[in-house]
Coordinates of C-alpha atoms in Angstrom, one line a residue:
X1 CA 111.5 27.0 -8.4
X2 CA 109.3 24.1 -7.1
X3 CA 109.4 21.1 -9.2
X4 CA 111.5 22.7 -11.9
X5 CA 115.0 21.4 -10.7
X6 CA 115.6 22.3 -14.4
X7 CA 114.6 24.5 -16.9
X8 CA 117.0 26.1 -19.3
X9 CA 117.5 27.0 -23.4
X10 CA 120.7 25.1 -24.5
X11 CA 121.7 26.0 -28.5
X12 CA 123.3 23.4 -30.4
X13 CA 125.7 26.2 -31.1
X14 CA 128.1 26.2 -28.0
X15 CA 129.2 30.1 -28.4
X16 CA 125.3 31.2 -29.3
X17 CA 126.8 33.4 -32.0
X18 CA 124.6 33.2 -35.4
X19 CA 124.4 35.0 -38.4
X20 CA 122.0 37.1 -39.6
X21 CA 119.8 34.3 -42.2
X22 CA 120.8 31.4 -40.4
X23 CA 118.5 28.6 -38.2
X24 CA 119.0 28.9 -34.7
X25 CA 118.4 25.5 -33.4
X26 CA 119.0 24.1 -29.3
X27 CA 116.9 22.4 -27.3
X28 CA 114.7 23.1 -23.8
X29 CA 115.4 21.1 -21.4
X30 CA 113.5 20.7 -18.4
X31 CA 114.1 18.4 -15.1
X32 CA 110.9 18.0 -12.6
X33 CA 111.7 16.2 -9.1
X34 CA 108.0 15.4 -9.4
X35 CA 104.9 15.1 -11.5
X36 CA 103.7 18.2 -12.8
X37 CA 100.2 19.5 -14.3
X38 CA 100.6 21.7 -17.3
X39 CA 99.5 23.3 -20.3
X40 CA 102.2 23.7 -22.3
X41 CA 106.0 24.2 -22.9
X42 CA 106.7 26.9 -25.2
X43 CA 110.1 28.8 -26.2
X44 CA 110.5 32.4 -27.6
X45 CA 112.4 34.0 -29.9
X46 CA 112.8 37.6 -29.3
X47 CA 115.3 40.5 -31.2
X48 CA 115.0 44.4 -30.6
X49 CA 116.4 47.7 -30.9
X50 CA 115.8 50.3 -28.2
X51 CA 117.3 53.8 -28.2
X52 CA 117.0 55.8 -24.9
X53 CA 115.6 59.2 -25.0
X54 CA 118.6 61.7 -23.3
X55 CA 118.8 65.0 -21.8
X56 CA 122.6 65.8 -22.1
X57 CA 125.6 63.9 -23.0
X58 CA 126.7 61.6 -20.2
X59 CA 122.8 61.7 -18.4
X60 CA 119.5 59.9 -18.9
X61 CA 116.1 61.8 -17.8
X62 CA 114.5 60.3 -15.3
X63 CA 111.8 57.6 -16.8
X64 CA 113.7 57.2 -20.0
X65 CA 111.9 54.1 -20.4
X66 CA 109.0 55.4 -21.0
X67 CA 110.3 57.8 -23.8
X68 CA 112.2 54.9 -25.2
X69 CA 112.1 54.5 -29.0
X70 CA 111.8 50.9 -30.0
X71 CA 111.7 48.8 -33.2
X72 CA 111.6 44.9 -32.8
X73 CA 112.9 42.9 -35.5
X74 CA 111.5 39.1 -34.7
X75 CA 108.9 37.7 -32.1
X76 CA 108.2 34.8 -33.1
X77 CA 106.9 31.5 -30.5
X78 CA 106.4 27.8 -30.9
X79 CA 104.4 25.3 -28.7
X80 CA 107.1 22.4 -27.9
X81 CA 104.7 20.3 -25.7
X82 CA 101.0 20.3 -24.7
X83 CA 98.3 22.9 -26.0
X84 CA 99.2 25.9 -27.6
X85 CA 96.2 27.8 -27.5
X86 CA 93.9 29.1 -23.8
X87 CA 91.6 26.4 -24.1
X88 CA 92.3 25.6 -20.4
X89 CA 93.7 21.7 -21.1
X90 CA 96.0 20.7 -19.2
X91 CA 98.4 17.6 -19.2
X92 CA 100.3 15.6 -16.6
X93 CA 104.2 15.7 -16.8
X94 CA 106.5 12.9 -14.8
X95 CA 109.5 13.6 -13.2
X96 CA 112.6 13.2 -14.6
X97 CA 114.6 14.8 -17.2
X98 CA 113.2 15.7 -21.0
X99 CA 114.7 17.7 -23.8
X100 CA 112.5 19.4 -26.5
X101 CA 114.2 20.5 -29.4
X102 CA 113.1 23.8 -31.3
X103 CA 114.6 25.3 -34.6
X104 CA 113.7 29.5 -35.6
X105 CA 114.7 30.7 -39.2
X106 CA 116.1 34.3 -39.0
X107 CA 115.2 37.0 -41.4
X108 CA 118.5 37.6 -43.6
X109 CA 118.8 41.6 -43.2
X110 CA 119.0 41.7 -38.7
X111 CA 121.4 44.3 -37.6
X112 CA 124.6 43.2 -35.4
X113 CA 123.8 42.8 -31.0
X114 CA 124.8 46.0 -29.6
X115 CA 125.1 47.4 -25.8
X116 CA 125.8 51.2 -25.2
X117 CA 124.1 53.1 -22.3
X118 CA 122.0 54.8 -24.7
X119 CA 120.6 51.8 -26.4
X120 CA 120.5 48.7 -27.6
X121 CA 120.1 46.2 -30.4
X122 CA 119.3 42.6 -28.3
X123 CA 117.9 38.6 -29.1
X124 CA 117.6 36.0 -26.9
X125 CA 115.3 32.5 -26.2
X126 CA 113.2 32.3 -24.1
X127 CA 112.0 29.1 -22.5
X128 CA 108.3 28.7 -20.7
X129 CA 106.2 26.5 -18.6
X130 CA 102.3 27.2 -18.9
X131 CA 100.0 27.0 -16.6
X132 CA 95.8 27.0 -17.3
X133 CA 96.0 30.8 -16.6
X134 CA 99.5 32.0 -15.7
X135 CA 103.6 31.7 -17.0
X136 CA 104.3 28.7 -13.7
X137 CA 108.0 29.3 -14.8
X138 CA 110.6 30.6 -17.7
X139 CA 114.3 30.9 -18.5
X140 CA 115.8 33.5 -20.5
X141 CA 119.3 33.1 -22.9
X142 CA 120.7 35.6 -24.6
X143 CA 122.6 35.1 -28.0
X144 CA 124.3 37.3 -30.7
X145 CA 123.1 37.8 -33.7
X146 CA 126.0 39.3 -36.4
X147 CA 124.4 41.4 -39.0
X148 CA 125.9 41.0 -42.9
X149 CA 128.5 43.5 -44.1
X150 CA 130.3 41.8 -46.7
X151 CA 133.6 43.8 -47.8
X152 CA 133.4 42.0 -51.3
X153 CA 130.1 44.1 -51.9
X154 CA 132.0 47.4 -50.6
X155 CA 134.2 49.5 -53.0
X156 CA 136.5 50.9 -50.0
X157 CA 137.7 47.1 -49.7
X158 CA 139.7 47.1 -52.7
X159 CA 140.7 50.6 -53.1
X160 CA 143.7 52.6 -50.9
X161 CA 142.9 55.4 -49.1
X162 CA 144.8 58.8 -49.0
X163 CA 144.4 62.0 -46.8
X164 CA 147.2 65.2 -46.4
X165 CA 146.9 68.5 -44.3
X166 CA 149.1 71.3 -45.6
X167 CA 149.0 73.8 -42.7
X168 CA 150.5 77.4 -42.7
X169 CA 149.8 79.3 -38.8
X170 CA 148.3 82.3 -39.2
X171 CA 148.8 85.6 -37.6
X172 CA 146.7 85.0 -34.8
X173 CA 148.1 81.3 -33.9
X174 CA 151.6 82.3 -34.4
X175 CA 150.6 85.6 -32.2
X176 CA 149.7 83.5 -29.1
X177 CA 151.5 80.3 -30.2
X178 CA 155.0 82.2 -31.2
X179 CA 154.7 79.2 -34.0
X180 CA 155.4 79.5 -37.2
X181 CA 155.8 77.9 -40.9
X182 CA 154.3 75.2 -41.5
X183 CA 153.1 71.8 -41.4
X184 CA 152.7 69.1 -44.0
X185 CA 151.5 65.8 -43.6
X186 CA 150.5 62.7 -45.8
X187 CA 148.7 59.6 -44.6
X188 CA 148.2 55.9 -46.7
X189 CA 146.2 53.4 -45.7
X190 CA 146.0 50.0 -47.7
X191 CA 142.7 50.5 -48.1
X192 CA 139.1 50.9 -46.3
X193 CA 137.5 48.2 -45.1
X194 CA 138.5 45.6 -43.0
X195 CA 137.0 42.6 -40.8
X196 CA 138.2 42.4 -36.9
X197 CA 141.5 40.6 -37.4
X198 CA 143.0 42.5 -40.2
X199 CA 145.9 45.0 -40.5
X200 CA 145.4 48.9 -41.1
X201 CA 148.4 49.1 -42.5
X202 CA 149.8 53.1 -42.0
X203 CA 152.5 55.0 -44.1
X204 CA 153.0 58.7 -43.6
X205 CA 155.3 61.4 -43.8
X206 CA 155.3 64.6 -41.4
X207 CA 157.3 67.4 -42.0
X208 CA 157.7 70.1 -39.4
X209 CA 158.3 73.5 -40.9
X210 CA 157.0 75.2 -38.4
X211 CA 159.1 77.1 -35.2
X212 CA 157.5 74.2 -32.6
X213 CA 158.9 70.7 -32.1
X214 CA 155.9 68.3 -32.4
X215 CA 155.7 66.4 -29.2
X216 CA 154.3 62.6 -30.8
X217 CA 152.2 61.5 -33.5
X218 CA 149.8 59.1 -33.1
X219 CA 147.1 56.7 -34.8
X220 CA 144.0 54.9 -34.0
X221 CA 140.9 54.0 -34.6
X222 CA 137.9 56.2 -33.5
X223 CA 134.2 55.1 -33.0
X224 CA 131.3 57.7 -33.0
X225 CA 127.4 56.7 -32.4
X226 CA 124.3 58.4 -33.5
X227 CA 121.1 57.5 -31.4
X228 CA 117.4 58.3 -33.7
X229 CA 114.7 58.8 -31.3
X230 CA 111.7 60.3 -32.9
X231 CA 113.5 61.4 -36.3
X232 CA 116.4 63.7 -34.1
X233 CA 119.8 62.3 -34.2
X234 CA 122.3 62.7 -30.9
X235 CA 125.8 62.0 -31.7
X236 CA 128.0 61.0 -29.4
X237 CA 131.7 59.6 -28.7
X238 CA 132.1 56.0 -29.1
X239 CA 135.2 54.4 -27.8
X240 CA 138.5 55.6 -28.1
X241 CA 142.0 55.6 -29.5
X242 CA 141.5 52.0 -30.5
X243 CA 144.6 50.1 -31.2
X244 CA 146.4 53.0 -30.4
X245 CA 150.2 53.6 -31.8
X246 CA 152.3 56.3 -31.3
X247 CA 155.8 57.6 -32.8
X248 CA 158.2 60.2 -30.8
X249 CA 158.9 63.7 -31.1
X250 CA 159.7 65.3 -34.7
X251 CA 162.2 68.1 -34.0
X252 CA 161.8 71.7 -35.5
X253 CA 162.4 71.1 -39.6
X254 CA 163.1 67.1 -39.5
X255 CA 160.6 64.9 -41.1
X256 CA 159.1 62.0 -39.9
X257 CA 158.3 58.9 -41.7
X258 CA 155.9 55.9 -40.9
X259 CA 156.8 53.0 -42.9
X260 CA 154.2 50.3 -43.4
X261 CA 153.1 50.3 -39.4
X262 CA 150.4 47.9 -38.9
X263 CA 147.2 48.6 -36.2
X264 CA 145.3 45.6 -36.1
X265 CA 141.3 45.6 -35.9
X266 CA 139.8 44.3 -32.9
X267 CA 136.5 42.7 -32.1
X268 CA 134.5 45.9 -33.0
X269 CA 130.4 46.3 -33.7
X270 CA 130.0 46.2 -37.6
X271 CA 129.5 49.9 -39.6
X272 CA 126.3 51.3 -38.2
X273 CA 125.4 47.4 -36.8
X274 CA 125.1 46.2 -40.5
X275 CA 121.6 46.9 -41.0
X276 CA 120.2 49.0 -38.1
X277 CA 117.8 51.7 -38.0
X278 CA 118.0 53.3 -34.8
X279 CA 121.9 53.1 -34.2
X280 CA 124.6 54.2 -36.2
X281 CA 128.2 53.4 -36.0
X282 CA 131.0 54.5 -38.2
X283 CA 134.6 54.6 -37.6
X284 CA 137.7 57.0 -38.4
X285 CA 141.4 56.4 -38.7
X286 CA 142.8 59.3 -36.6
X287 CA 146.4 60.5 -37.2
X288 CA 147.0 63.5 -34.8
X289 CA 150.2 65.7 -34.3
X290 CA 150.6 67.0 -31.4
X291 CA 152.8 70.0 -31.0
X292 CA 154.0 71.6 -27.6
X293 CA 152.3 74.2 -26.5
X294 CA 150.0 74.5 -29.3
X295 CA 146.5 73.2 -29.9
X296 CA 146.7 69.3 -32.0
X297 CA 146.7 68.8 -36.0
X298 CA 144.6 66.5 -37.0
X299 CA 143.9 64.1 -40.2
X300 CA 140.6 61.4 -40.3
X301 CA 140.1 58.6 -42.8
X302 CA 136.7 57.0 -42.7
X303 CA 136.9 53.2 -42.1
X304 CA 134.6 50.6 -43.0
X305 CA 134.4 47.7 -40.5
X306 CA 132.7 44.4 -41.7
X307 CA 131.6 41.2 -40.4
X308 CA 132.6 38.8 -44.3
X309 CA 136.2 39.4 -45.2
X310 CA 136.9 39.9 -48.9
X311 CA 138.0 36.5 -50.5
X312 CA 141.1 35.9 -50.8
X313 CA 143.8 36.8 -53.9
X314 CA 140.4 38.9 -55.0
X315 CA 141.9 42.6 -55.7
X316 CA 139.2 44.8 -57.7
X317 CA 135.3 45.2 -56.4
X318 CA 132.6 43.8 -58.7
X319 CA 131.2 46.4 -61.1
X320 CA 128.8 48.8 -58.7
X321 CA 124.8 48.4 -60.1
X322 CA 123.2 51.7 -61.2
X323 CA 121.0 51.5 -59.0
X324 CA 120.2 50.0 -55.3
X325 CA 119.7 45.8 -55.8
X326 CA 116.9 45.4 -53.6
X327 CA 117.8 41.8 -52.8
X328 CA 119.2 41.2 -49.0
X329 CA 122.5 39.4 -49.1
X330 CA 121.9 35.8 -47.4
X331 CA 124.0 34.9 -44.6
X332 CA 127.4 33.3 -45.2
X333 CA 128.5 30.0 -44.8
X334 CA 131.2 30.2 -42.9
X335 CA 132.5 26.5 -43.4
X336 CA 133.1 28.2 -47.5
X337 CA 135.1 30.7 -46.5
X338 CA 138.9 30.2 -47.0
X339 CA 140.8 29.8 -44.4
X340 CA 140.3 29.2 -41.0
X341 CA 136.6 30.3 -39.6
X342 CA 136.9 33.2 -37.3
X343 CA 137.1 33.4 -33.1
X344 CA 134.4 34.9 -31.6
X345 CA 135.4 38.0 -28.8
X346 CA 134.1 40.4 -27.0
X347 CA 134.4 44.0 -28.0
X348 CA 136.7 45.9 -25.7
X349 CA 135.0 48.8 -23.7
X350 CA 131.6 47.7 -24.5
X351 CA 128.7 48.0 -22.0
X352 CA 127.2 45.2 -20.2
X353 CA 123.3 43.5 -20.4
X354 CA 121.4 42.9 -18.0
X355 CA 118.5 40.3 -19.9
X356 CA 116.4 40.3 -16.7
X357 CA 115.7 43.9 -17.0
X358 CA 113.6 44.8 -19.7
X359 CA 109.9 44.7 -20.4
X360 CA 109.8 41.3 -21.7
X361 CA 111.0 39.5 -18.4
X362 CA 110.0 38.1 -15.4
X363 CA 111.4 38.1 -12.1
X364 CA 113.2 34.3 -12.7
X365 CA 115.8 36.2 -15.2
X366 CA 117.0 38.7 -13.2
X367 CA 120.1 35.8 -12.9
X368 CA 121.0 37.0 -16.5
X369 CA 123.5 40.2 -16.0
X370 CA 126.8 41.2 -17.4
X371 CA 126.0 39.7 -20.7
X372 CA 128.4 41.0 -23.7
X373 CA 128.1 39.7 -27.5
X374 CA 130.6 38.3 -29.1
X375 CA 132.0 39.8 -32.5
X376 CA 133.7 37.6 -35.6
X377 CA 137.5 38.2 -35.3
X378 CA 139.2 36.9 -38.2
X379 CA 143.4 36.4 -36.4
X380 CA 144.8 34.7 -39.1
X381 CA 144.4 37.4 -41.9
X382 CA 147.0 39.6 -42.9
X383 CA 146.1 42.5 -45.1
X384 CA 147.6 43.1 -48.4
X385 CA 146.7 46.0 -50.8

């Protein structure tokens, strides 16, 4: 480093999570052992999406990169110290130990930080020492940025939500299955959309007419991605069986009954990131029979999954406009929102960053790896109706 001892981005927010239309504020702090000529001390804001081109599920061609679709959302810069443009002036810093502080507005409508193996949605800081000609030194920091969802502008929120399968095997499936009869099933959900923290809660009745005893039923959440590279779509498998529960076997004409059973929502990436372009998210609730010897039944109810929880003892959705209201919702406050503010946690099964290696750094960042962002997680909610 030379006679940087010191240089690093420090937010005034300890978890560096901040919400879509918020001020990120900090400070760069730099420490020289000695004096030190130059030309200025900038930092960077920087947020982008990147979606990989692929060649098959599961693979990346060789020099993705390079057929990368991008779309970045803020680049912005500020000159803390010195001259900010390349007039060649340069100043004389002492040692010691100085702190620069530096505040960025955000543009109310960013998507949610994402990290898959097929793309991205990423913002850090970046923090710089200039030189007459050259970048002498610079520090990277990455942050989250959560995107706004807001389940009291979503009609799911307020509404239950209801799914049922009435199956009869064929000829052919009772031909190679020696099944028979039938199956009916029914599936209630409280309603849906939720915020990580709050209860699915599950009732459902199976009935097993058929001639096959049903092995387990089970439910959990499901999350599928779509990558847009040049206007084509690639869906793919998110994570799975989320929150996972699962009830014995249903012998041959018993019924099953699930009574109120409660999956709670973990720290999960917001419905297709909140407000992103290039990668989509959506979520099912998956209940799925499984009978011996015979292929699965299955039932899916979509699910919303926010980042604002619907205020409390609120039970019916404001009147829906005609039309679309062009106006982006501004980022909460989350010191007005009843009840306790929410944890911040990383999402389960979620790919790591490494900040150091993208096109925007320099060989002093390759320290920054493993890096996850952190999602709103709401714990003390319990879900009603």
């Amino acid at each position: 480093m030379g006679k940087e001892k010191q240089l690093e981005v420090k937010f005034d927010n300890p978890v560096a999570v901040f919400y879509s239309g918020n001020s990120i504020t900090g400070k760069v702090c730099l420490d020289l052992s000695d004096s030190m000529k130059v030309q200025s001390i900038k930092v960077q804001l920087f947020g982008e999406a990147v979606v990989y081109a692929s060649k098959k599920p599961g693979g990346l061609r060789i020099g993705y990169r390079r057929s990368a679709q991008r779309q970045v959302y803020i680049d912005e810069s500020k000159c803390l110290f010195g001259d900010a443009t390349s007039s060649g002036k340069y100043f004389v810093l002492p040692k010691g130990l100085r702190e620069y502080p530096f505040s960025f507005e955000t543009f109310s409508n960013l998507p949610s930080s994402f990290e898959s193996s097929m793309g991205y949605v990423r913002f850090w800081c970046r923090a710089s020492l200039q030189g007459r000609w050259k970048t002498l030194h610079s520090n990277k920091l990455p942050l989250t940025m959560v995107g706004i969802l807001n389940l009291n502008n979503v009609p799911e929120a307020f509404v239950m939500q209801s799914a049922s399968l009435n199956e009869s095997f064929g000829f052919l499936r009772s031909l190679f299955s020696c099944a028979s009869g039938g199956l009916m099933v029914t599936v209630n959900l409280n309603r849906g959309a939720f915020v990580p923290g709050e209860r699915i809660i599950i009732s459902a009745e199976v009935s097993n007419y058929s001639t096959r005893r049903i092995r387990s039923t089970e439910a959990y959440l499901q999350q599928n991605l779509g990558y847009v590279n040049k206007g084509v779509v690639s869906l793919y498998q998110g994570i799975s069986k989320i929150g996972r529960i699962e009830k014995p076997a249903i012998e041959i004409g018993q019924v099953q009954n699930w009574i109120r059973e409660e999956l709670t929502v973990p720290a999960l990436p917001p419905t297709n990131l909140a407000t992103c372009d290039l990668i989509k998210i959506n979520y099912l609730l998956t209940f799925l029979i499984n009978f011996e010897g015979v292929r699965s039944s299955v039932l899916n109810i979509p699910i919303i999954i926010g980042t604002v929880p619907r205020e409390p003892n609120r039970e019916t959705s404001v009147e829906q406009p005609s039309a679309p209201d062009s106006v982006v919702p501004s980022a909460p406050d989350i010191q007005q929102i009843l009840g306790p503010p929410p944890s911040y946690e990383v999402c389960v099964g979620m790919d790591t960053a490494d900040f150091g290696d993208d096109d925007n750094s320099t060989a002093e960042d390759d320290n920054i790896v493993n890096y996850r962002p952190l999602y709103p997680t709401y714990p003390s909610i319990i879900s009603g109706a």
